[in-house]
Tab-separated table of C-alpha atoms and ligand atoms in Angstrom:
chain	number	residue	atom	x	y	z
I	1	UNK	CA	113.161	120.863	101.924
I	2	UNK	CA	113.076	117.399	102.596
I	3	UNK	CA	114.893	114.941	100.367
I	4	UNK	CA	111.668	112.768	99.195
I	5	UNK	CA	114.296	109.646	99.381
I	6	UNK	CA	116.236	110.648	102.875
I	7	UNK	CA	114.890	107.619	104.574
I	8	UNK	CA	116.424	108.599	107.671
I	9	UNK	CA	114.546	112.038	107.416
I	10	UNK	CA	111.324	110.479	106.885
I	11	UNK	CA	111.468	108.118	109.689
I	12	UNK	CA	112.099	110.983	111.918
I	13	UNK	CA	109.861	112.901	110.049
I	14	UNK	CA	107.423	110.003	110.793
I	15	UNK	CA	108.297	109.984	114.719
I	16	UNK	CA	107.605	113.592	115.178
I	17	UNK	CA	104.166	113.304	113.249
I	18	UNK	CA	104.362	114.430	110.282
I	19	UNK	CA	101.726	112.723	108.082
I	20	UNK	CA	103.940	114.064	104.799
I	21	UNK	CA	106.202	111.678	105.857
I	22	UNK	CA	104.207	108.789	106.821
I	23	UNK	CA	102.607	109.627	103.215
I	24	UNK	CA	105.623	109.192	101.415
I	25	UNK	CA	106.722	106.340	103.701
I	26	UNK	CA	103.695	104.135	102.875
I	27	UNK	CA	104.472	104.843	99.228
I	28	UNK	CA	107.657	103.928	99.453
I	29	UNK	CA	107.062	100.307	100.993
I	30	UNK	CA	103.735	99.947	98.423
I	31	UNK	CA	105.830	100.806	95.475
I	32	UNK	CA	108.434	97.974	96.097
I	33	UNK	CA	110.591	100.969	95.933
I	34	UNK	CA	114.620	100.421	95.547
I	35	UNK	CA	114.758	101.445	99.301
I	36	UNK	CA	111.915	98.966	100.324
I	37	UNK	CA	114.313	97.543	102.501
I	38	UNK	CA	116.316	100.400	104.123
I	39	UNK	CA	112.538	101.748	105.156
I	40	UNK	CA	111.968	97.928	106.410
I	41	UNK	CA	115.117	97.903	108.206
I	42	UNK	CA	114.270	101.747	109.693
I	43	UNK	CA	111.136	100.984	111.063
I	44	UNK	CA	111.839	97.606	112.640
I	45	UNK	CA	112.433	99.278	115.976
I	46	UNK	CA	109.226	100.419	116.958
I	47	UNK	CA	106.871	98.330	115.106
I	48	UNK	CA	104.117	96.136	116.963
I	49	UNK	CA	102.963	99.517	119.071
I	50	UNK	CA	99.677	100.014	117.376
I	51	UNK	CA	96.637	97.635	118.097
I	52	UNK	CA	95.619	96.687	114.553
I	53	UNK	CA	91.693	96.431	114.194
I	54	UNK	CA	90.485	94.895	110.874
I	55	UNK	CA	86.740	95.809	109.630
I	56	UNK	CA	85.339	93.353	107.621
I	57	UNK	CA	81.764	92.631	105.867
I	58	UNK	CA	79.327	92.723	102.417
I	59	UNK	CA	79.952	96.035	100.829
I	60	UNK	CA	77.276	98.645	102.014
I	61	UNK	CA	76.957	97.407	105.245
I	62	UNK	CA	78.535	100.186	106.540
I	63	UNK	CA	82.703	99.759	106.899
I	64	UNK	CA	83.526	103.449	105.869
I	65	UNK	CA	80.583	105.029	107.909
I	66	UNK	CA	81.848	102.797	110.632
I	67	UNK	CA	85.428	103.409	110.837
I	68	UNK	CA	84.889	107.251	110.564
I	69	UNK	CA	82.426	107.214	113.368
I	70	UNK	CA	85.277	104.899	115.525
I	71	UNK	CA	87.757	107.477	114.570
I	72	UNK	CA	85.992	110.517	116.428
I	73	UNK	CA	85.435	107.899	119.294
I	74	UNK	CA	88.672	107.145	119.929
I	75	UNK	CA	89.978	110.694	118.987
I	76	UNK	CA	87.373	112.448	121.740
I	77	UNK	CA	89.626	109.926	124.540
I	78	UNK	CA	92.847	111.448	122.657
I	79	UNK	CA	94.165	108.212	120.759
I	80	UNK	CA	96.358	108.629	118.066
I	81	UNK	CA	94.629	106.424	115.006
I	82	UNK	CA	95.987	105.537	111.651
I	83	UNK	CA	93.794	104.171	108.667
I	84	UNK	CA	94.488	102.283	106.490
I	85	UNK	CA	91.897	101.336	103.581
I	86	UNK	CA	93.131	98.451	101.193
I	87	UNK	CA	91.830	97.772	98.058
I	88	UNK	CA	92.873	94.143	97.468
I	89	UNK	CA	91.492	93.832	93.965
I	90	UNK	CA	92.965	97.121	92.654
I	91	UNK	CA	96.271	97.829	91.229
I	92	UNK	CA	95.650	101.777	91.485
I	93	UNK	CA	96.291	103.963	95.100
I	94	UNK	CA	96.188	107.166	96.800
I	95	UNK	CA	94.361	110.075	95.828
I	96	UNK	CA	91.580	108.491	93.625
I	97	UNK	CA	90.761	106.388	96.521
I	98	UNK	CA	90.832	108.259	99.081
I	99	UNK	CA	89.058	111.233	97.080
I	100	UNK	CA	86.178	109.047	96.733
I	101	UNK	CA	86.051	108.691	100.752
I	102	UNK	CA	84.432	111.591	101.643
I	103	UNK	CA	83.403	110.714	105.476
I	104	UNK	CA	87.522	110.865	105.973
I	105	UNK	CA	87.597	114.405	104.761
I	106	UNK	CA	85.983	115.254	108.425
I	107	UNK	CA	88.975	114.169	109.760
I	108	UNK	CA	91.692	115.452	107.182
I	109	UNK	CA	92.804	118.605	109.045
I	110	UNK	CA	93.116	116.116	112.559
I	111	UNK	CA	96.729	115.737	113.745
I	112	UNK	CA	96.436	112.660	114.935
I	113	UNK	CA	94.880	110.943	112.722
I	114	UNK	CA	96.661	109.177	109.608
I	115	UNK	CA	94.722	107.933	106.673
I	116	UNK	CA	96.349	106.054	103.932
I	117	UNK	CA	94.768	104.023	101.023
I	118	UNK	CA	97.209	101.244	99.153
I	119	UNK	CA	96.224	98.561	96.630
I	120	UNK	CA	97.899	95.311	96.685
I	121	UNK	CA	96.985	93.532	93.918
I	122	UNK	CA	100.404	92.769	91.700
I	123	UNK	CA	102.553	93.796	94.747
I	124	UNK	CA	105.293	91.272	96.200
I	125	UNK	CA	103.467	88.885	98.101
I	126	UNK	CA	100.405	90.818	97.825
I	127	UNK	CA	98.479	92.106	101.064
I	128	UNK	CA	100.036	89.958	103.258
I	129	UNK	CA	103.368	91.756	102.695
I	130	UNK	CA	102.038	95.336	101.666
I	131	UNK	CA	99.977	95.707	104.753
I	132	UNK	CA	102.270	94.876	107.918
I	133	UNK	CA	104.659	97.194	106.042
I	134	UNK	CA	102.139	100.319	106.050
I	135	UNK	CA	101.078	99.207	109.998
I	136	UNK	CA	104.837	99.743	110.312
I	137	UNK	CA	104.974	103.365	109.452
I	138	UNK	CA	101.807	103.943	111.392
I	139	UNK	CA	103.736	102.311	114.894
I	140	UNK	CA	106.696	105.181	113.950
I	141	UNK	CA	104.205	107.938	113.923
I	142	UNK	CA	103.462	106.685	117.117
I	143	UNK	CA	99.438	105.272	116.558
I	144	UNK	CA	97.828	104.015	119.416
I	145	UNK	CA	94.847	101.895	117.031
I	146	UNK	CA	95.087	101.741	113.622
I	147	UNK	CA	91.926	100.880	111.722
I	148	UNK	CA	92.248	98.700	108.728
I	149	UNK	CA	89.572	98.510	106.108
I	150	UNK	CA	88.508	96.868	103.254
I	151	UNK	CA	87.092	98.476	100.046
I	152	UNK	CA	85.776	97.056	97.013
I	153	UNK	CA	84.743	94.022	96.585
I	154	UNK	CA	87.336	91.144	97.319
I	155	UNK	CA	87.874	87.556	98.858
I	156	UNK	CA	90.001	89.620	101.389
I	157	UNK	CA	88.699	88.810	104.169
I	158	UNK	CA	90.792	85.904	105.764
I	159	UNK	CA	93.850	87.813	105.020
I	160	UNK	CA	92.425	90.866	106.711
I	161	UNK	CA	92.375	88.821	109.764
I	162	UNK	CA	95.591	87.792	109.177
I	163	UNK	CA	97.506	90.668	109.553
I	164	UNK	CA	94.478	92.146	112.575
I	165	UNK	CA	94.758	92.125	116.193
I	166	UNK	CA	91.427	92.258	116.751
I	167	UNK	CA	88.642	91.316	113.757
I	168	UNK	CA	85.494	93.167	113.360
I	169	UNK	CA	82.970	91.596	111.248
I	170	UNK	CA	80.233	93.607	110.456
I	171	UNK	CA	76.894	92.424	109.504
I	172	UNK	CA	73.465	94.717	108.344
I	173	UNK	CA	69.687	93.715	109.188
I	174	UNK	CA	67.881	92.552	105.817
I	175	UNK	CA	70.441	91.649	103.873
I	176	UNK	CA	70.665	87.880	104.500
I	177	UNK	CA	73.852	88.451	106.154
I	178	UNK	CA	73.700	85.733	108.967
I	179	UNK	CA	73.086	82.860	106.843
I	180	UNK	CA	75.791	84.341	104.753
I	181	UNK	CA	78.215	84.716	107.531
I	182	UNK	CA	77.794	80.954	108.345
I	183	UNK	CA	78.663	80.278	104.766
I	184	UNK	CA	81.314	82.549	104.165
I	185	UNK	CA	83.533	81.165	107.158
I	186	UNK	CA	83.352	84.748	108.530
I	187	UNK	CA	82.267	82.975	112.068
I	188	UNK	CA	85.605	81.401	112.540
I	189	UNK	CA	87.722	85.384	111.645
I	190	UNK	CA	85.099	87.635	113.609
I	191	UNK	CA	86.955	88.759	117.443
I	192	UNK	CA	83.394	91.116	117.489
I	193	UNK	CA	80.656	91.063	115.334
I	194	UNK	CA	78.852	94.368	114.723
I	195	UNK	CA	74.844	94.364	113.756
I	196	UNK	CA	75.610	98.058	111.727
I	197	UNK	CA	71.878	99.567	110.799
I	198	UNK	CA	70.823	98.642	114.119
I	199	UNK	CA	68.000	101.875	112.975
I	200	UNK	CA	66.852	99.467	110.819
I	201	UNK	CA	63.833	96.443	110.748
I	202	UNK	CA	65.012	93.431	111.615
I	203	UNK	CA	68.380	94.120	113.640
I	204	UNK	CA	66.941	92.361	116.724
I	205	UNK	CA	66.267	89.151	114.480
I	206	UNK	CA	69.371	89.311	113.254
I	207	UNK	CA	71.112	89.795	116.848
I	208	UNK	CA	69.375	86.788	117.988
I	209	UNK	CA	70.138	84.500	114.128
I	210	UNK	CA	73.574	85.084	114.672
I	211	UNK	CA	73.583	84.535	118.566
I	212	UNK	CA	72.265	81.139	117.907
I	213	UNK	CA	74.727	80.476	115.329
I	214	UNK	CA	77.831	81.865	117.410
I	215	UNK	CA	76.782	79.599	120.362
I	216	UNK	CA	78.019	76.352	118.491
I	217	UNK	CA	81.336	78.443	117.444
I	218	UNK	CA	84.355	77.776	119.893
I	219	UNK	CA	85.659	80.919	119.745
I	220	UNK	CA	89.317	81.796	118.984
I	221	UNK	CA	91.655	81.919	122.027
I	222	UNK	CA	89.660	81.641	124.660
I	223	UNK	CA	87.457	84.271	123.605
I	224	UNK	CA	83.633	84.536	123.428
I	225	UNK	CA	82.760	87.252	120.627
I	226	UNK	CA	80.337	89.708	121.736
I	227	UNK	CA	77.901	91.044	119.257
I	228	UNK	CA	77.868	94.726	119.363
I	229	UNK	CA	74.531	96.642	118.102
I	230	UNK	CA	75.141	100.133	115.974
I	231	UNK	CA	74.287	102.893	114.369
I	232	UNK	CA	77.226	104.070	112.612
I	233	UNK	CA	75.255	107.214	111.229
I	234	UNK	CA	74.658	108.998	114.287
I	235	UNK	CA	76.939	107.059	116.640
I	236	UNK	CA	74.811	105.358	118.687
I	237	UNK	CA	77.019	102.204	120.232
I	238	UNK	CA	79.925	103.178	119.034
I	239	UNK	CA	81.055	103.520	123.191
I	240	UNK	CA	80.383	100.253	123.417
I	241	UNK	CA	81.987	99.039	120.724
I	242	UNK	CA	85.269	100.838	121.520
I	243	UNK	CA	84.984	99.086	125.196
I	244	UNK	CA	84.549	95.400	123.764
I	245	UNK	CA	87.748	96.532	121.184
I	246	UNK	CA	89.906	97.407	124.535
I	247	UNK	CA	88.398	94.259	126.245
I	248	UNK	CA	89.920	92.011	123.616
I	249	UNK	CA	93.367	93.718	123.476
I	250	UNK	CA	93.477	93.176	126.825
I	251	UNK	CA	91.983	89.409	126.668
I	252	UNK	CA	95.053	88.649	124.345
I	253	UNK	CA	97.924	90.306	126.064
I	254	UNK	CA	96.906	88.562	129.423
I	255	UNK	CA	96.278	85.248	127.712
I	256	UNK	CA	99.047	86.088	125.763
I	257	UNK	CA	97.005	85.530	122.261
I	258	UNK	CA	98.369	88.762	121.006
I	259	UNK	CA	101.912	87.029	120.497
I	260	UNK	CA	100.636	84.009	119.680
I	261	UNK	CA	98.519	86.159	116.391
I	262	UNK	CA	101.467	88.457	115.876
I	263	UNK	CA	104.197	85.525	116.004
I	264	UNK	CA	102.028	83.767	112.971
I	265	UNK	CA	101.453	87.183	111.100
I	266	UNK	CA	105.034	87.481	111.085
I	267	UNK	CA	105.898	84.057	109.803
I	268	UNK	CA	103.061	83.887	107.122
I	269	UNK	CA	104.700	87.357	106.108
I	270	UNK	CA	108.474	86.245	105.994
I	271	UNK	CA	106.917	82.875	104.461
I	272	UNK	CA	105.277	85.201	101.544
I	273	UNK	CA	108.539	87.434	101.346
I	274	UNK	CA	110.455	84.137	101.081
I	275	UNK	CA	108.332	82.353	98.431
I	276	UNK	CA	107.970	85.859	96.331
I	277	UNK	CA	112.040	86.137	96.409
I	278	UNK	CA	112.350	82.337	95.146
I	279	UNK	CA	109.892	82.841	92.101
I	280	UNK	CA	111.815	86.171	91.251
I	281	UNK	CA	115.106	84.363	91.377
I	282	UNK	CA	113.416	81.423	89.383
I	283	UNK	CA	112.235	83.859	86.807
I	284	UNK	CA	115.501	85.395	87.124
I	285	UNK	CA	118.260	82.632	87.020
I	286	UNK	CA	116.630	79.622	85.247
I	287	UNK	CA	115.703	81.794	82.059
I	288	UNK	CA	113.264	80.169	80.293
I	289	UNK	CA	115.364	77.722	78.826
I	290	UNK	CA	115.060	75.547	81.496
I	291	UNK	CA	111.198	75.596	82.398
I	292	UNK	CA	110.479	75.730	78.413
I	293	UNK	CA	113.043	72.460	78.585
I	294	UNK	CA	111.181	70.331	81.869
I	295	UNK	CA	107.616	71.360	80.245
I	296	UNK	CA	108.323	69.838	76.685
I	297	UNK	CA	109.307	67.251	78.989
I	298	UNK	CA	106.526	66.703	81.090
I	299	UNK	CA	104.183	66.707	78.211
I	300	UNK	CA	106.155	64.784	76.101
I	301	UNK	CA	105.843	61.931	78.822
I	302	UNK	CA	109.533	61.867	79.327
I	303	UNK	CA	109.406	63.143	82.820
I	304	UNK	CA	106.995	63.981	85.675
I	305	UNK	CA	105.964	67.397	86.989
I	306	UNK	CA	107.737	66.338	90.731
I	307	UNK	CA	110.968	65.296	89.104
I	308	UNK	CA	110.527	68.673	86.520
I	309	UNK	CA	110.339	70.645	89.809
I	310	UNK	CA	112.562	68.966	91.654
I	311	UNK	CA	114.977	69.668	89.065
I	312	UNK	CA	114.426	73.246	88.381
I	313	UNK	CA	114.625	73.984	92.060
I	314	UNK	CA	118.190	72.009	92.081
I	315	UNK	CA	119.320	74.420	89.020
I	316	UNK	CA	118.466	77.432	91.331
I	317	UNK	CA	120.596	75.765	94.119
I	318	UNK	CA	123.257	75.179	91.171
I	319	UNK	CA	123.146	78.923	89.665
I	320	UNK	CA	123.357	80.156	93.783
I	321	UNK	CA	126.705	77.931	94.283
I	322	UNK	CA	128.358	79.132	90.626
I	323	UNK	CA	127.204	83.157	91.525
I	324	UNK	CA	129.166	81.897	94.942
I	325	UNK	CA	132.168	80.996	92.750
I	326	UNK	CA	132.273	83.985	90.890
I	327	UNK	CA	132.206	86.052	93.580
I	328	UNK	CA	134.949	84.014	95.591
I	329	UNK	CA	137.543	84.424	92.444
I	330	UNK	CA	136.556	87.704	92.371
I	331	UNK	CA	137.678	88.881	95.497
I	332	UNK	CA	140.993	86.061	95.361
I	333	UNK	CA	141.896	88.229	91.740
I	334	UNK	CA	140.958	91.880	93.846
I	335	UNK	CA	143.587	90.629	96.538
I	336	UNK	CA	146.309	89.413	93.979
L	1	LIG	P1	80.727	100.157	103.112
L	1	LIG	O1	80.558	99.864	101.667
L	1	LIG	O2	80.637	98.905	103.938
L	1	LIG	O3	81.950	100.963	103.434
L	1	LIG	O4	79.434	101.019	103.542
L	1	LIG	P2	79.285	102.594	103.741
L	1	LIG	O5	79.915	103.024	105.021
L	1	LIG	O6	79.698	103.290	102.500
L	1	LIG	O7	77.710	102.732	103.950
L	1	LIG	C1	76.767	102.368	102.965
L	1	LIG	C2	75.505	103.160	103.159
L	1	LIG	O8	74.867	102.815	104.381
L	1	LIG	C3	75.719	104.671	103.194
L	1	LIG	O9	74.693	105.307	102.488
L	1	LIG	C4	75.630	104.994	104.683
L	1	LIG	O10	75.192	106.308	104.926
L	1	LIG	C5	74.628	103.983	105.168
L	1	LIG	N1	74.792	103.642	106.581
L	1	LIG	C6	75.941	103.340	107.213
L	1	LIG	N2	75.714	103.065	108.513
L	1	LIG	C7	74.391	103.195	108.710
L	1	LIG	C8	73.533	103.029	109.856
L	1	LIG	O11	73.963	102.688	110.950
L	1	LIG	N3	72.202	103.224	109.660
L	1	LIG	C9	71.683	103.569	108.444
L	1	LIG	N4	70.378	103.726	108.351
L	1	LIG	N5	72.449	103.743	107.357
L	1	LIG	C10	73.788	103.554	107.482
């Protein structure tokens, strides 16, 4: 049996497809498990193979329905897919979430398809580190798309887009949702907007609302994003949809976009790694004391919050440089 903490055995395990191991991977790097960073370290070599398609939009307009109808698509042309569905505003994973998802369930007993729920909320940086790590353990397992989506209700968005290839904003006749686009900034994220419902009253309208509104949009990178029309239920457009998703992978590795997107994922993520390591260590090293110290000082008028922080930063720098002592002597008295 294998070890549940043999990281070496689940990478493999990953690379020859099993989803146990991609599984237990994922919960490994969501945990901030004591062997975050061996995994890290482990899957570094083959990570960037997967394009990474974010779903976006209002809850009910159809994201789940959607990316379960795009998973037979690409499955009938023989891609591997991953999903991953994150739950930004919930501390809680796994089973509960996924048990609720019962459209997945039709493709449970697939081979090559990997679906994976994580929360993010209270984790180490938060989505923006969570999520490249479980797109990680997808490019091991050897994914060919991996579908990230949204559920619950959450300002997630913009980060969503942040860690996505390609951004799909989907949009639902009736509900408003052009005007609310417009408002929402969702214009500026969307690679493709979707009209979902397009079954319903009102999709044409919408079609031509949003058309009007997209034509005074630049468009990121060169790009003009297409507005695809579907019907997630039965899968009518969902062809379609998968074409204008391979026309902008290709549209960013020619006009070389895609490194441009994945060069600034990686530096907001080593930025939020970074900043989430220096507020441990500040927790960490400076005790209390010294915060409790600067704020009786800042309100007490006897100093100002730049100097306070200023300060508290140069104590870090301090603590770093004694730790650096110690550890010299130490190894001066282990050679004595
Ligand atoms: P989510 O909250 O964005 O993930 O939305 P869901 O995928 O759960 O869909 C919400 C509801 O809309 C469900 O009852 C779906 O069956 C329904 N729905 C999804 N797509 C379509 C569609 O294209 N046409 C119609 N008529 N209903 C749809």
């Amino acid at each position: 049996m294998t070890r549940p903490d043999d990281v070496e055995t689940l990478v493999a395990g990953a690379r020859d497809g099993s989803a146990r191991a991609v599984a237990r991977l994922i919960s490994l790097v969501e945990d901030r498990s004591a062997l975050l960073r061996e995994v890290s370290a482990a899957l570094a070599p083959t990570a960037g193979r997967a394009h990474v398609v974010g779903l976006t939009g209002s809850p009910g307009v159809g994201k789940s329905t959607s990316t379960s109808a795009l998973v037979s698509r690409l499955r009938e042309v023989g891609r591997t897919v991953g999903v991953l569905a994150v739950d930004p505003t919930s501390p809680f994973t796994g089973g509960a979430l996924l048990g609720d998802r019962i459209r997945m369930q039709d493709h449970a007993t697939d081979a090559g398809v990997y679906i994976r729920s994580m929360a993010s909320r209270g984790h180490l940086g938060g989505l923006s580190t969570s999520a490249p790590q479980a797109l990680r353990v997808f490019d091991a397992a050897g994914c060919d798309i991996v579908l990230v989506e949204t559920v619950g209700v959450g300002q997630s968005e913009v980060e969503i887009a942040g860690i996505a290839d390609t951004t799909l904003v989907l949009l639902a006749p009736g509900m408003g949702d052009g005007i609310q686009a417009a408002k929402a900034g969702i214009l500026e994220i969307g690679d493709i907007f979707c009209i979902n419902k397009a079954d319903r009253d009102g999709a044409e309208s919408t079609r031509r609302e949003l058309r009007s509104v997209l034509a005074m949009s630049a468009g990121r990178d060169g790009w003009k994003p297409p507005i695809a029309m579907t019907v997630a239920t039965t899968g009518d457009g969902l062809d379609a949809l998968v074409e204008q998703i391979d026309a902008h992978r290709a549209h960013l590795r020619d006009s070389g976009g895609l490194q441009r997107r994945r060069l600034s994922g990686a530096r907001r993520e080593i930025e939020a790694l970074a900043v989430a390591a220096v507020q441990e260590r500040l927790a960490h090293v400076s005790g209390h004391a010294d915060l409790e110290s600067l704020a009786e000082q800042v309100l007490a008028g006897t100093n100002d919050p730049f100097a306070a922080a200023d300060a508290l930063v140069a104590g870090l720098e301090r603590h770093d440089t004694q730790d650096n002592e110690v550890a010299v002597t130490d190894v001066t008295r282990g050679t004595q």
